[in-house]
């Protein structure tokens, strides 16, 4: 486990014993853990606190783990969700994986492997994507999740600024020109809030880079630039090498 | 297929179409008439098949297969005229039919084949008949009766084989389903036990309290796993009910004592002390405890569970009514299906076993429900003893 920061993990299982055991195992190695006994309870907790990882049981009385993941994703897309299931690899599990579930553990759980996966997941940087094209955001998010990155995206400057102020990200992907805003302002803001975050600038208008404001940004030196349309393969390889969702 | 049963149904069909010894004699008389044409009839029959891809598809053995099939059609025709129309005859016809099912021939093709043979034989009789023409029609009629009987045997074989295939598929599906749900129900407790062991062996500072908490968890989950296995074996060998005069109120008391009723659930009872039913005491307890448990589990946030009993239409009705989550209408009809469950935990045997027990007591079970209002389960059992059929069975055993 890393530095002094508290790392929160959420365990969701309707079986008190199962949830209690996982909570004990995780706390023992230093995580801060909450246990939810139902999907409803889990969503309440998720609204109140940012969890790096959620361990979600597939089968629960009030809703299934995959639909719970979908709801968690709406509220906290950057939370990595690990599914646990007493069924084998089912069609529902596959649906979960393609929706962005981090990885899946079959019960009875191999605790050693689970701890490694949780640690790996908590350490992956959170990427914040700021782009007014929602489809682009969705596509990129999905690709990044599959490569083992936790991702969140926002479309407008105002919300992005709020997000940036929370400091809950390590990487930033920003479109220079936003429909109602200016990516440059966001980058400057991000530099102030989290000077050590990695910032990646994406633009469809290469000529804008020549403008005075842009040059100032670039002269700062830490910003990397990609022009749209992205050559996605190359883009991913260069900036988001596959991390996998489990420790190798 | 039971040969004597097959023969019996063949006899029944014979009498249905009015087949008698005279018919057999007339058909035997046709043997000499058609004999010169049988060879070419068989050849033409197999020349026709390649023109029909659906029928030809199942002929995978080339010229050698055709040669064999021609021989067997020839002996089939010989036997048609010679008889005797006995058990062997019937069995062979049935086997020919079932062979066609095995190779996957659509059932309409044997019908088409019969039509073809019938036309060929009829033409042959008409061309070669030498006697009085008035004698030809009854002879042809007898032949048609026999061909109809043969065709029925083939159809019967199709029906039998089809039923067997369905049964096999259903059985396989059931095995798949049951092993899936057992796997799920056992892996959950195993998971708790495994993680508890991990806690006990990897924990840095295990207090006495922690240790005993984990041991309790493991103990509980062993009970859960055992419960799964008990439910299965109960279902597999449920004994014949041995009915007795049972006071319903007393059984309800016992059931409530064995179950843990959560604090938020209020149980209200309205059963006359002298209400008596003729039932197997243990099995009645299984029925009631399943209904009560379901009612309680439907009220995770607490509620009222009303158990009432009364004399009703020559028997006794017992209702268990909860104020729980309710059941959607499309699920209501499936509640007593084995392996059907609406719960996150459970294999779905509780109500299936309940229904089997009630039916063995010649009773009925009904459910009505409204989502978010509650569910009512009503069991009715006759005052008179358990299943008469079971009684007879026991006597003959």
Coordinates of C-alpha atoms in Angstrom, one line a residue:
Chain A
X1 CA 0.0 0.0 0.0
X2 CA 1.1 3.5 -0.8
X3 CA 1.8 6.6 1.2
X4 CA -0.2 7.9 4.1
X5 CA -3.4 8.6 2.3
X6 CA -6.5 6.7 3.3
X7 CA -7.6 4.3 0.5
X8 CA -11.2 3.3 0.7
X9 CA -12.7 0.0 -0.5
X10 CA -16.3 -0.9 -0.6
X11 CA -17.5 -4.5 -0.1
X12 CA -21.0 -5.3 -1.2
X13 CA -22.4 -8.7 -0.3
X14 CA -25.8 -9.6 1.2
X15 CA -24.2 -12.4 3.2
X16 CA -23.0 -10.7 6.4
X17 CA -20.4 -13.4 7.0
X18 CA -18.9 -13.1 3.5
X19 CA -18.8 -9.3 3.6
X20 CA -17.4 -9.3 7.1
X21 CA -14.6 -11.6 6.2
X22 CA -13.6 -9.6 3.2
X23 CA -13.7 -6.4 5.2
X24 CA -11.5 -7.9 7.9
X25 CA -9.0 -9.2 5.4
X26 CA -8.8 -5.8 3.6
X27 CA -8.5 -3.7 6.8
X28 CA -5.8 -6.0 8.0
X29 CA -3.6 -4.9 5.1
X30 CA -4.4 -1.3 5.7
X31 CA -7.4 -0.3 3.6
X32 CA -10.4 1.6 5.0
X33 CA -13.4 -0.6 4.3
X34 CA -17.2 -0.1 4.3
X35 CA -19.6 -3.0 3.9
X36 CA -22.9 -2.7 2.2
X37 CA -25.5 -5.6 2.6
X38 CA -27.6 -4.5 -0.4
X39 CA -27.3 -2.6 -3.6
X40 CA -29.4 0.3 -2.2
X41 CA -27.0 0.6 0.8
X42 CA -24.0 0.5 -1.5
X43 CA -25.3 3.4 -3.6
X44 CA -25.9 5.5 -0.6
X45 CA -22.3 4.9 0.5
X46 CA -21.0 5.6 -3.0
X47 CA -22.7 9.0 -3.0
X48 CA -21.0 10.0 0.2
X49 CA -17.5 8.7 -0.3
X50 CA -15.0 8.0 -3.1
X51 CA -13.9 4.4 -3.2
X52 CA -10.9 3.4 -5.2
X53 CA -12.3 -0.1 -5.5
X54 CA -15.7 -1.8 -5.0
X55 CA -16.0 -5.5 -4.5
X56 CA -19.5 -6.4 -5.6
X57 CA -21.3 -9.8 -5.3
X58 CA -23.1 -10.7 -8.5
X59 CA -26.2 -12.1 -6.9
X60 CA -28.1 -10.1 -4.4
X61 CA -31.7 -9.9 -3.5
X62 CA -32.4 -6.3 -4.5
X63 CA -30.3 -6.1 -7.7
X64 CA -27.6 -7.9 -9.5
X65 CA -24.0 -6.9 -9.3
X66 CA -23.7 -5.8 -12.9
X67 CA -26.7 -3.4 -12.7
X68 CA -25.3 -2.1 -9.4
X69 CA -22.0 -1.5 -11.2
X70 CA -23.8 0.5 -13.8
X71 CA -25.4 2.7 -11.1
X72 CA -22.0 3.1 -9.3
X73 CA -20.5 4.0 -12.7
X74 CA -23.0 6.8 -13.2
X75 CA -22.1 8.3 -9.9
X76 CA -18.4 7.4 -9.6
X77 CA -17.1 6.2 -12.9
X78 CA -13.5 6.1 -11.6
X79 CA -14.3 3.4 -9.0
X80 CA -12.9 0.1 -10.1
X81 CA -15.5 -2.6 -9.6
X82 CA -14.4 -6.1 -9.0
X83 CA -17.2 -8.7 -9.3
X84 CA -17.4 -11.8 -7.1
X85 CA -19.6 -14.7 -8.1
X86 CA -20.4 -18.2 -7.0
X87 CA -21.5 -19.0 -10.5
X88 CA -18.9 -19.7 -13.1
X89 CA -18.2 -17.3 -16.0
X90 CA -21.8 -16.5 -17.1
X91 CA -23.3 -14.4 -19.8
X92 CA -24.1 -11.8 -17.2
X93 CA -20.5 -11.6 -16.1
X94 CA -19.4 -11.1 -19.7
X95 CA -21.9 -8.3 -20.0
X96 CA -20.4 -6.7 -16.8
X97 CA -16.9 -7.0 -18.3
X98 CA -17.9 -5.3 -21.5
X99 CA -19.7 -2.6 -19.5
X100 CA -16.4 -1.9 -17.7
X101 CA -16.2 -4.2 -14.7
X102 CA -12.6 -4.3 -13.6
X103 CA -12.2 -8.0 -13.2
X104 CA -14.1 -11.1 -11.8
X105 CA -13.3 -13.4 -8.9
X106 CA -15.0 -16.8 -8.6
X107 CA -16.1 -17.9 -5.1
X108 CA -14.5 -19.5 -3.1
X109 CA -12.2 -16.6 -3.5
X110 CA -8.4 -17.0 -3.8
X111 CA -7.6 -14.3 -1.2
X112 CA -4.0 -13.8 -2.2
X113 CA -4.9 -13.1 -5.8
X114 CA -7.8 -10.9 -4.7
X115 CA -5.5 -8.8 -2.5
X116 CA -3.0 -8.4 -5.4
X117 CA -5.8 -7.4 -7.7
X118 CA -7.2 -4.8 -5.3
X119 CA -3.8 -3.3 -4.7
X120 CA -3.1 -3.2 -8.4
X121 CA -6.5 -1.5 -9.0
X122 CA -6.1 1.1 -6.2
X123 CA -2.7 2.1 -7.7
X124 CA -3.9 2.7 -11.2
X125 CA -4.0 6.4 -11.9
X126 CA -7.4 8.1 -12.3
X127 CA -7.7 9.8 -15.6
X128 CA -10.1 12.8 -16.0
X129 CA -11.2 13.3 -19.6
X130 CA -12.6 16.8 -20.5
X131 CA -14.1 16.9 -23.9
X132 CA -17.5 18.3 -25.1
X133 CA -17.9 15.3 -27.4
X134 CA -19.7 12.7 -25.2
X135 CA -19.3 9.9 -27.7
X136 CA -15.6 10.5 -27.8
X137 CA -15.5 10.5 -24.0
X138 CA -17.5 7.2 -23.8
X139 CA -15.3 5.5 -26.3
X140 CA -12.1 6.6 -24.8
X141 CA -13.2 5.8 -21.3
X142 CA -14.1 2.2 -22.3
X143 CA -10.8 1.7 -24.0
X144 CA -8.9 3.0 -21.0
X145 CA -10.9 0.9 -18.6
X146 CA -10.1 -2.2 -20.5
X147 CA -6.4 -1.3 -20.4
X148 CA -6.6 -1.0 -16.6
X149 CA -7.1 2.7 -16.1
X150 CA -9.8 4.3 -13.9
X151 CA -11.6 6.9 -15.8
X152 CA -14.0 9.8 -15.4
X153 CA -15.2 12.2 -18.0
X154 CA -16.9 15.6 -18.0
X155 CA -18.2 17.6 -20.9
X156 CA -18.3 21.3 -19.8
X157 CA -15.8 23.6 -18.4
X158 CA -17.7 24.4 -15.2
X159 CA -18.1 20.8 -14.1
X160 CA -14.6 20.1 -15.1
X161 CA -13.3 22.9 -12.9
X162 CA -15.2 21.5 -10.0
X163 CA -13.8 18.0 -10.7
X164 CA -10.3 19.4 -11.0
X165 CA -10.7 21.2 -7.7
X166 CA -11.3 17.9 -5.9
X167 CA -7.9 16.8 -6.9
X168 CA -9.2 13.3 -7.3
X169 CA -7.2 12.4 -10.5
X170 CA -3.7 11.8 -11.5
X171 CA -4.0 12.4 -15.2
X172 CA -5.9 14.8 -17.3
X173 CA -6.9 14.6 -20.9
X174 CA -8.3 18.0 -22.1
X175 CA -9.7 19.2 -25.3
X176 CA -8.4 22.7 -26.0
X177 CA -11.6 24.0 -27.3
X178 CA -14.8 23.3 -25.4
X179 CA -18.3 24.3 -26.6
X180 CA -18.8 26.6 -23.6
X181 CA -15.4 27.0 -22.3
X182 CA -11.7 27.0 -22.8
X183 CA -9.5 24.0 -22.1
X184 CA -6.5 26.3 -21.5
X185 CA -8.1 27.7 -18.4
X186 CA -8.6 24.2 -17.1
X187 CA -5.1 23.3 -17.6
X188 CA -3.8 26.3 -15.8
X189 CA -6.2 25.5 -13.0
X190 CA -5.0 21.9 -12.8
X191 CA -1.4 23.0 -12.6
X192 CA -2.2 25.1 -9.6
X193 CA -4.3 22.4 -7.8
X194 CA -2.1 19.4 -8.6
X195 CA 1.2 20.5 -10.0
X196 CA 2.5 16.9 -10.4
X197 CA -0.5 15.6 -12.5
X198 CA 0.2 14.5 -16.0
X199 CA -1.7 16.6 -18.6
X200 CA -2.5 15.6 -22.1
X201 CA -3.9 18.1 -24.5
X202 CA -6.1 17.1 -27.4
X203 CA -7.1 19.4 -30.2
X204 CA -8.8 19.3 -33.5
X205 CA -7.3 22.6 -34.5
X206 CA -3.5 22.4 -34.7
X207 CA -3.4 26.1 -35.7
X208 CA -4.7 27.1 -32.2
X209 CA -1.4 25.9 -30.8
X210 CA 0.3 28.8 -32.4
X211 CA -1.8 31.3 -30.5
X212 CA -0.3 33.2 -27.7
X213 CA -2.3 31.5 -24.9
X214 CA -1.4 28.1 -26.1
X215 CA 2.2 28.9 -26.4
X216 CA 2.4 30.0 -22.9
X217 CA 1.0 26.6 -21.8
X218 CA 3.3 24.7 -23.9
X219 CA 6.3 26.6 -22.7
X220 CA 5.5 25.3 -19.3
X221 CA 6.9 22.1 -20.8
X222 CA 4.8 19.4 -19.1
X223 CA 1.9 19.2 -21.5
X224 CA 1.8 16.6 -24.2
X225 CA -0.2 17.2 -27.3
X226 CA -2.2 15.0 -29.6
X227 CA -4.2 16.2 -32.6
X228 CA -7.6 15.0 -33.6
X229 CA -8.6 12.8 -35.2
X230 CA -6.6 10.6 -32.9
X231 CA -4.7 7.7 -34.3
X232 CA -6.1 5.6 -31.5
X233 CA -3.7 2.7 -31.5
X234 CA -0.7 4.9 -31.4
X235 CA -2.4 7.3 -28.9
X236 CA -3.1 4.4 -26.5
X237 CA 0.4 2.9 -26.9
X238 CA 2.1 6.2 -26.3
X239 CA 0.1 7.5 -23.4
X240 CA -1.9 4.6 -21.9
X241 CA 0.1 1.4 -22.1
X242 CA -2.0 -1.6 -21.1
X243 CA -1.8 -2.1 -17.4
X244 CA -4.1 -5.1 -17.2
X245 CA -6.8 -5.4 -14.6
X246 CA -4.9 -7.9 -12.5
X247 CA -1.4 -8.0 -11.3
X248 CA 0.7 -10.0 -13.9
Chain B
X1 CA -40.7 -49.9 -26.0
X2 CA -42.7 -52.8 -24.5
X3 CA -43.4 -55.4 -27.2
X4 CA -46.6 -56.7 -25.6
X5 CA -47.9 -53.2 -25.1
X6 CA -47.1 -52.4 -28.7
X7 CA -48.9 -55.6 -29.8
X8 CA -51.9 -54.7 -27.7
X9 CA -52.2 -51.3 -29.3
X10 CA -51.7 -52.9 -32.8
X11 CA -54.6 -55.2 -32.0
X12 CA -56.7 -52.3 -31.0
X13 CA -55.9 -50.4 -34.3
X14 CA -56.8 -53.6 -36.2
X15 CA -60.2 -53.7 -34.7
X16 CA -60.6 -50.0 -35.2
X17 CA -60.1 -50.3 -39.0
X18 CA -62.0 -53.6 -39.0
X19 CA -59.1 -55.9 -40.0
X20 CA -59.9 -59.6 -39.8
X21 CA -58.8 -63.0 -41.0
X22 CA -60.6 -62.5 -44.3
X23 CA -58.5 -59.4 -45.0
X24 CA -55.4 -61.4 -44.2
X25 CA -56.5 -64.0 -46.7
X26 CA -57.2 -61.5 -49.4
X27 CA -53.8 -59.8 -49.0
X28 CA -52.1 -63.2 -49.0
X29 CA -53.9 -63.8 -52.3
X30 CA -52.4 -60.7 -53.8
X31 CA -48.9 -61.9 -53.2
X32 CA -48.8 -63.9 -56.4
X33 CA -50.4 -61.1 -58.3
X34 CA -47.9 -58.4 -57.5
X35 CA -44.8 -60.6 -57.2
X36 CA -43.4 -59.8 -60.7
X37 CA -43.5 -56.1 -60.0
X38 CA -41.9 -56.0 -56.5
X39 CA -38.4 -55.8 -57.8
X40 CA -39.0 -52.8 -60.0
X41 CA -41.2 -51.2 -57.3
X42 CA -38.2 -51.3 -55.0
X43 CA -35.8 -49.9 -57.6
X44 CA -38.2 -47.0 -58.5
X45 CA -38.7 -46.3 -54.8
X46 CA -34.9 -45.7 -54.3
X47 CA -34.6 -43.9 -57.7
X48 CA -37.1 -41.3 -56.4
X49 CA -35.2 -40.4 -53.2
X50 CA -32.2 -38.5 -54.7
X51 CA -34.7 -36.1 -56.3
X52 CA -35.6 -34.9 -52.8
X53 CA -32.7 -33.3 -51.0
X54 CA -34.4 -33.4 -47.5
X55 CA -34.9 -37.1 -47.8
X56 CA -31.6 -37.8 -49.6
X57 CA -29.7 -35.9 -47.0
X58 CA -30.0 -38.9 -44.5
X59 CA -28.6 -41.4 -47.1
X60 CA -25.0 -41.2 -46.3
X61 CA -23.8 -44.7 -47.0
X62 CA -23.5 -44.6 -50.8
X63 CA -24.3 -47.5 -53.2
X64 CA -23.7 -50.1 -50.5
X65 CA -26.3 -48.6 -48.3
X66 CA -28.8 -48.4 -51.1
X67 CA -28.2 -52.1 -51.8
X68 CA -28.9 -53.0 -48.2
X69 CA -32.0 -50.7 -48.0
X70 CA -33.4 -52.3 -51.1
X71 CA -33.1 -55.7 -49.6
X72 CA -34.8 -54.6 -46.4
X73 CA -37.6 -52.9 -48.4
X74 CA -38.0 -56.1 -50.4
X75 CA -38.4 -58.2 -47.3
X76 CA -40.7 -55.6 -45.8
X77 CA -42.9 -56.0 -48.9
X78 CA -42.7 -59.8 -48.7
X79 CA -43.7 -59.8 -45.1
X80 CA -46.6 -57.4 -45.8
X81 CA -48.3 -60.1 -48.0
X82 CA -47.2 -63.2 -46.1
X83 CA -47.7 -62.1 -42.5
X84 CA -48.1 -63.5 -39.9
X85 CA -49.2 -60.3 -38.3
X86 CA -47.8 -61.2 -35.0
X87 CA -45.6 -59.6 -32.3
X88 CA -42.5 -60.1 -34.5
X89 CA -44.2 -58.3 -37.4
X90 CA -45.2 -55.4 -35.3
X91 CA -41.8 -55.1 -33.6
X92 CA -40.0 -55.0 -37.0
X93 CA -42.3 -52.3 -38.3
X94 CA -41.8 -50.3 -35.2
X95 CA -38.0 -50.7 -35.5
X96 CA -38.0 -49.6 -39.1
X97 CA -39.9 -46.5 -38.0
X98 CA -37.5 -45.7 -35.1
X99 CA -34.5 -46.2 -37.4
X100 CA -35.8 -43.4 -39.5
X101 CA -36.1 -41.2 -36.5
X102 CA -32.5 -42.0 -35.5
X103 CA -31.2 -41.0 -38.9
X104 CA -33.1 -37.7 -38.6
X105 CA -35.6 -38.2 -41.4
X106 CA -38.5 -35.7 -41.1
X107 CA -41.8 -37.6 -40.3
X108 CA -43.5 -36.4 -43.4
X109 CA -41.2 -38.4 -45.6
X110 CA -42.2 -41.9 -44.4
X111 CA -45.8 -40.7 -45.1
X112 CA -44.8 -39.8 -48.7
X113 CA -43.0 -43.1 -49.0
X114 CA -46.2 -45.0 -48.0
X115 CA -48.1 -43.0 -50.5
X116 CA -45.6 -44.0 -53.2
X117 CA -45.7 -47.7 -52.3
X118 CA -49.4 -47.7 -52.1
X119 CA -49.7 -46.2 -55.6
X120 CA -47.2 -48.7 -57.0
X121 CA -48.9 -51.7 -55.4
X122 CA -52.4 -50.5 -56.4
X123 CA -51.3 -50.0 -60.0
X124 CA -49.7 -53.4 -60.0
X125 CA -52.8 -55.1 -58.7
X126 CA -55.0 -53.4 -61.3
X127 CA -52.7 -54.3 -64.1
X128 CA -52.2 -57.9 -63.2
X129 CA -55.6 -58.9 -61.7
X130 CA -56.8 -62.0 -63.5
X131 CA -59.9 -63.0 -61.6
X132 CA -63.4 -61.4 -61.5
X133 CA -63.0 -57.7 -61.3
X134 CA -65.6 -57.7 -58.5
X135 CA -63.0 -59.5 -56.3
X136 CA -60.3 -56.9 -56.9
X137 CA -61.8 -54.1 -54.9
X138 CA -62.2 -55.9 -51.6
X139 CA -58.7 -57.3 -52.1
X140 CA -57.4 -53.7 -52.6
X141 CA -59.3 -52.5 -49.6
X142 CA -57.8 -55.1 -47.4
X143 CA -54.3 -54.1 -48.7
X144 CA -55.0 -50.5 -47.9
X145 CA -56.1 -51.3 -44.4
X146 CA -52.9 -53.2 -43.9
X147 CA -50.8 -50.4 -45.3
X148 CA -52.6 -48.0 -43.0
X149 CA -51.8 -50.2 -40.0
X150 CA -48.2 -50.3 -41.1
X151 CA -48.1 -46.6 -41.4
X152 CA -49.6 -46.2 -37.9
X153 CA -46.8 -48.3 -36.5
X154 CA -44.2 -46.1 -38.1
X155 CA -45.9 -43.0 -36.8
X156 CA -46.1 -44.6 -33.4
X157 CA -42.3 -45.2 -33.5
X158 CA -41.8 -41.6 -34.4
X159 CA -44.0 -40.6 -31.4
X160 CA -42.1 -42.9 -29.0
X161 CA -38.7 -41.9 -30.2
X162 CA -39.6 -38.2 -30.1
X163 CA -40.9 -38.5 -26.6
X164 CA -37.7 -40.3 -25.6
X165 CA -35.5 -37.6 -27.1
X166 CA -37.5 -34.9 -25.4
X167 CA -37.2 -36.7 -22.1
X168 CA -33.4 -37.1 -22.6
X169 CA -33.1 -33.4 -23.3
X170 CA -35.2 -32.4 -20.4
X171 CA -33.2 -34.6 -18.1
X172 CA -30.0 -33.1 -19.3
X173 CA -31.4 -29.6 -18.9
X174 CA -32.5 -30.5 -15.4
X175 CA -29.1 -31.9 -14.5
X176 CA -27.5 -28.7 -15.8
X177 CA -29.8 -26.5 -13.9
X178 CA -29.6 -28.4 -10.7
X179 CA -25.8 -28.6 -10.8
X180 CA -25.6 -24.9 -11.5
X181 CA -27.8 -24.0 -8.5
X182 CA -26.0 -26.5 -6.2
X183 CA -22.7 -25.1 -7.3
X184 CA -23.9 -21.6 -6.4
X185 CA -25.4 -22.6 -3.1
X186 CA -22.3 -24.5 -2.0
X187 CA -19.7 -22.0 -3.2
X188 CA -21.2 -19.3 -1.1
X189 CA -20.7 -21.0 2.3
X190 CA -17.4 -22.4 1.1
X191 CA -16.3 -18.9 0.3
X192 CA -17.0 -17.8 3.8
X193 CA -15.2 -20.7 5.3
X194 CA -12.2 -20.2 3.1
X195 CA -12.0 -16.5 3.9
X196 CA -12.4 -17.2 7.6
X197 CA -9.6 -19.6 7.5
X198 CA -7.5 -17.0 5.7
X199 CA -8.3 -14.5 8.5
X200 CA -7.4 -17.0 11.2
X201 CA -4.1 -18.0 9.5
X202 CA -3.0 -14.6 8.2
X203 CA -4.4 -12.2 10.8
X204 CA -1.7 -10.3 12.8
X205 CA -3.4 -10.2 16.1
X206 CA -6.2 -12.7 16.5
X207 CA -8.1 -12.1 19.8
X208 CA -10.0 -14.8 21.4
X209 CA -13.1 -13.0 20.5
X210 CA -12.1 -12.8 16.8
X211 CA -11.3 -16.5 16.8
X212 CA -14.6 -17.5 18.2
X213 CA -16.4 -15.2 15.8
X214 CA -14.8 -16.9 12.8
X215 CA -15.5 -20.3 14.3
X216 CA -19.1 -19.3 14.6
X217 CA -19.2 -18.1 11.0
X218 CA -17.7 -21.3 9.8
X219 CA -20.2 -23.3 11.8
X220 CA -23.1 -21.3 10.5
X221 CA -21.9 -21.8 6.9
X222 CA -21.4 -25.5 7.3
X223 CA -25.1 -25.6 8.4
X224 CA -26.0 -23.6 5.3
X225 CA -24.1 -26.1 3.1
X226 CA -25.7 -29.0 4.9
X227 CA -29.1 -27.5 4.5
X228 CA -28.6 -27.5 0.7
X229 CA -27.8 -31.2 0.7
X230 CA -30.6 -32.0 3.1
X231 CA -33.1 -30.2 0.9
X232 CA -31.9 -32.2 -2.1
X233 CA -32.0 -35.6 -0.4
X234 CA -35.4 -34.8 1.2
X235 CA -36.7 -34.1 -2.2
X236 CA -35.1 -37.2 -3.7
X237 CA -36.6 -39.6 -1.2
X238 CA -39.7 -38.2 0.3
X239 CA -41.4 -41.0 2.2
X240 CA -45.0 -41.9 1.6
X241 CA -47.1 -40.0 4.0
X242 CA -48.3 -41.9 7.1
X243 CA -51.4 -40.0 8.1
X244 CA -52.5 -39.4 11.6
X245 CA -54.9 -37.1 13.3
X246 CA -52.9 -34.0 13.8
X247 CA -53.9 -30.8 15.6
X248 CA -53.0 -28.0 13.2
X249 CA -52.5 -25.5 16.0
X250 CA -49.9 -27.7 17.7
X251 CA -47.9 -28.2 14.5
X252 CA -47.9 -24.4 13.9
X253 CA -46.5 -24.0 17.5
X254 CA -43.7 -26.5 16.8
X255 CA -42.9 -24.9 13.5
X256 CA -42.6 -21.4 15.0
X257 CA -40.4 -22.7 17.7
X258 CA -37.9 -24.2 15.3
X259 CA -37.7 -21.1 13.1
X260 CA -36.0 -17.9 14.0
X261 CA -38.6 -15.1 13.6
X262 CA -36.8 -11.8 13.2
X263 CA -37.7 -9.1 15.8
X264 CA -39.5 -6.9 13.2
X265 CA -42.0 -9.6 12.2
X266 CA -45.2 -9.9 14.2
X267 CA -46.9 -13.3 14.0
X268 CA -50.7 -13.4 14.4
X269 CA -52.4 -16.8 14.8
X270 CA -56.0 -17.6 14.3
X271 CA -56.4 -21.4 14.5
X272 CA -59.1 -23.2 16.5
X273 CA -57.4 -25.5 19.1
X274 CA -59.6 -28.4 18.1
X275 CA -58.9 -28.1 14.3
X276 CA -57.7 -31.5 13.3
X277 CA -56.4 -32.8 9.9
X278 CA -55.5 -36.3 8.8
X279 CA -51.9 -35.8 7.7
X280 CA -48.4 -37.0 8.1
X281 CA -47.3 -34.9 11.0
X282 CA -43.7 -34.4 9.9
X283 CA -44.6 -33.6 6.3
X284 CA -47.3 -31.1 7.4
X285 CA -44.5 -29.5 9.5
X286 CA -42.3 -29.2 6.4
X287 CA -45.2 -27.6 4.5
X288 CA -46.0 -25.1 7.2
X289 CA -42.4 -24.2 7.9
X290 CA -41.7 -23.6 4.2
X291 CA -44.7 -21.3 4.0
X292 CA -43.8 -19.4 7.2
X293 CA -40.2 -19.1 6.2
X294 CA -41.1 -17.7 2.8
X295 CA -43.5 -15.2 4.4
X296 CA -40.8 -14.1 6.8
X297 CA -38.2 -13.8 4.1
X298 CA -40.5 -11.7 2.0
X299 CA -40.5 -9.1 4.8
X300 CA -36.9 -8.0 5.2
X301 CA -38.0 -4.8 6.8
X302 CA -40.5 -6.5 9.1
X303 CA -44.3 -6.8 8.9
X304 CA -47.2 -9.0 9.9
X305 CA -47.4 -12.7 9.3
X306 CA -51.0 -14.0 9.8
X307 CA -51.5 -17.8 10.1
X308 CA -55.1 -18.9 10.1
X309 CA -56.8 -22.2 9.9
X310 CA -60.4 -23.3 9.5
X311 CA -62.6 -26.2 8.5
X312 CA -63.4 -25.9 4.8
X313 CA -65.3 -27.9 2.3
X314 CA -64.7 -31.4 3.8
X315 CA -61.2 -30.5 4.8
X316 CA -59.0 -28.0 6.4
X317 CA -57.6 -24.8 5.0
X318 CA -54.5 -23.1 6.4
X319 CA -53.5 -19.7 5.1
X320 CA -50.2 -17.9 5.7
X321 CA -50.4 -14.2 4.8
X322 CA -47.5 -11.8 4.8
X323 CA -47.2 -8.1 4.3
X324 CA -44.0 -8.4 2.3
X325 CA -42.6 -7.5 -1.1
X326 CA -45.1 -9.6 -3.0
X327 CA -44.6 -11.6 -6.2
X328 CA -45.1 -10.4 -9.7
X329 CA -48.0 -12.1 -11.5
X330 CA -45.8 -13.7 -14.1
X331 CA -43.8 -15.4 -11.4
X332 CA -46.8 -16.6 -9.3
X333 CA -47.5 -19.6 -11.5
X334 CA -44.0 -20.8 -11.4
X335 CA -43.5 -20.8 -7.6
X336 CA -43.8 -24.5 -7.1
X337 CA -41.6 -25.5 -10.1
X338 CA -38.5 -27.3 -8.8
X339 CA -35.4 -25.2 -9.1
X340 CA -37.4 -22.0 -9.6
X341 CA -36.5 -19.3 -7.1
X342 CA -37.0 -15.5 -6.9
X343 CA -34.4 -15.3 -4.1
X344 CA -30.7 -14.5 -4.3
X345 CA -30.0 -17.5 -2.1
X346 CA -31.7 -20.8 -2.3
X347 CA -32.0 -23.7 -4.8
X348 CA -35.8 -23.4 -5.3
X349 CA -36.9 -26.7 -3.8
X350 CA -39.0 -25.4 -0.8
X351 CA -42.3 -24.8 -2.5
X352 CA -41.7 -27.7 -4.9
X353 CA -41.5 -30.1 -2.1
X354 CA -44.4 -28.4 -0.4
X355 CA -46.6 -29.0 -3.4
X356 CA -45.5 -32.7 -3.7
X357 CA -46.5 -33.2 0.0
X358 CA -49.8 -31.4 -0.4
X359 CA -50.7 -33.4 -3.5
X360 CA -49.8 -36.7 -1.8
X361 CA -52.3 -35.7 0.8
X362 CA -54.8 -35.1 -2.1
X363 CA -54.8 -31.5 -1.2
X364 CA -54.3 -28.3 -3.1
X365 CA -52.1 -25.2 -2.7
X366 CA -52.9 -21.7 -4.0
X367 CA -51.0 -18.5 -4.0
X368 CA -52.2 -14.9 -4.5
X369 CA -50.1 -11.9 -4.3
X370 CA -49.8 -8.2 -4.9
X371 CA -46.4 -6.5 -5.3
X372 CA -45.5 -4.4 -2.3
X373 CA -48.7 -5.5 -0.5
X374 CA -48.0 -9.1 0.4
X375 CA -48.6 -12.7 -0.5
X376 CA -51.2 -15.3 0.7
X377 CA -50.5 -19.0 0.5
X378 CA -53.4 -21.3 1.2
X379 CA -53.2 -25.1 1.7
X380 CA -56.3 -27.2 1.7
X381 CA -56.2 -30.8 2.8
X382 CA -59.1 -33.2 2.9
X383 CA -60.2 -34.5 6.3
X384 CA -59.9 -38.1 5.0
X385 CA -56.5 -39.8 4.8
X386 CA -53.6 -39.3 2.5
X387 CA -53.3 -40.3 -1.1
X388 CA -55.5 -43.3 -1.9
X389 CA -53.1 -44.4 -4.7
X390 CA -50.2 -44.5 -2.2
X391 CA -52.4 -46.6 0.1
X392 CA -53.0 -49.1 -2.7
X393 CA -49.4 -49.1 -3.5
X394 CA -48.5 -49.9 0.0
X395 CA -51.0 -52.7 0.1
X396 CA -49.7 -54.4 -3.0
X397 CA -46.0 -54.0 -2.1

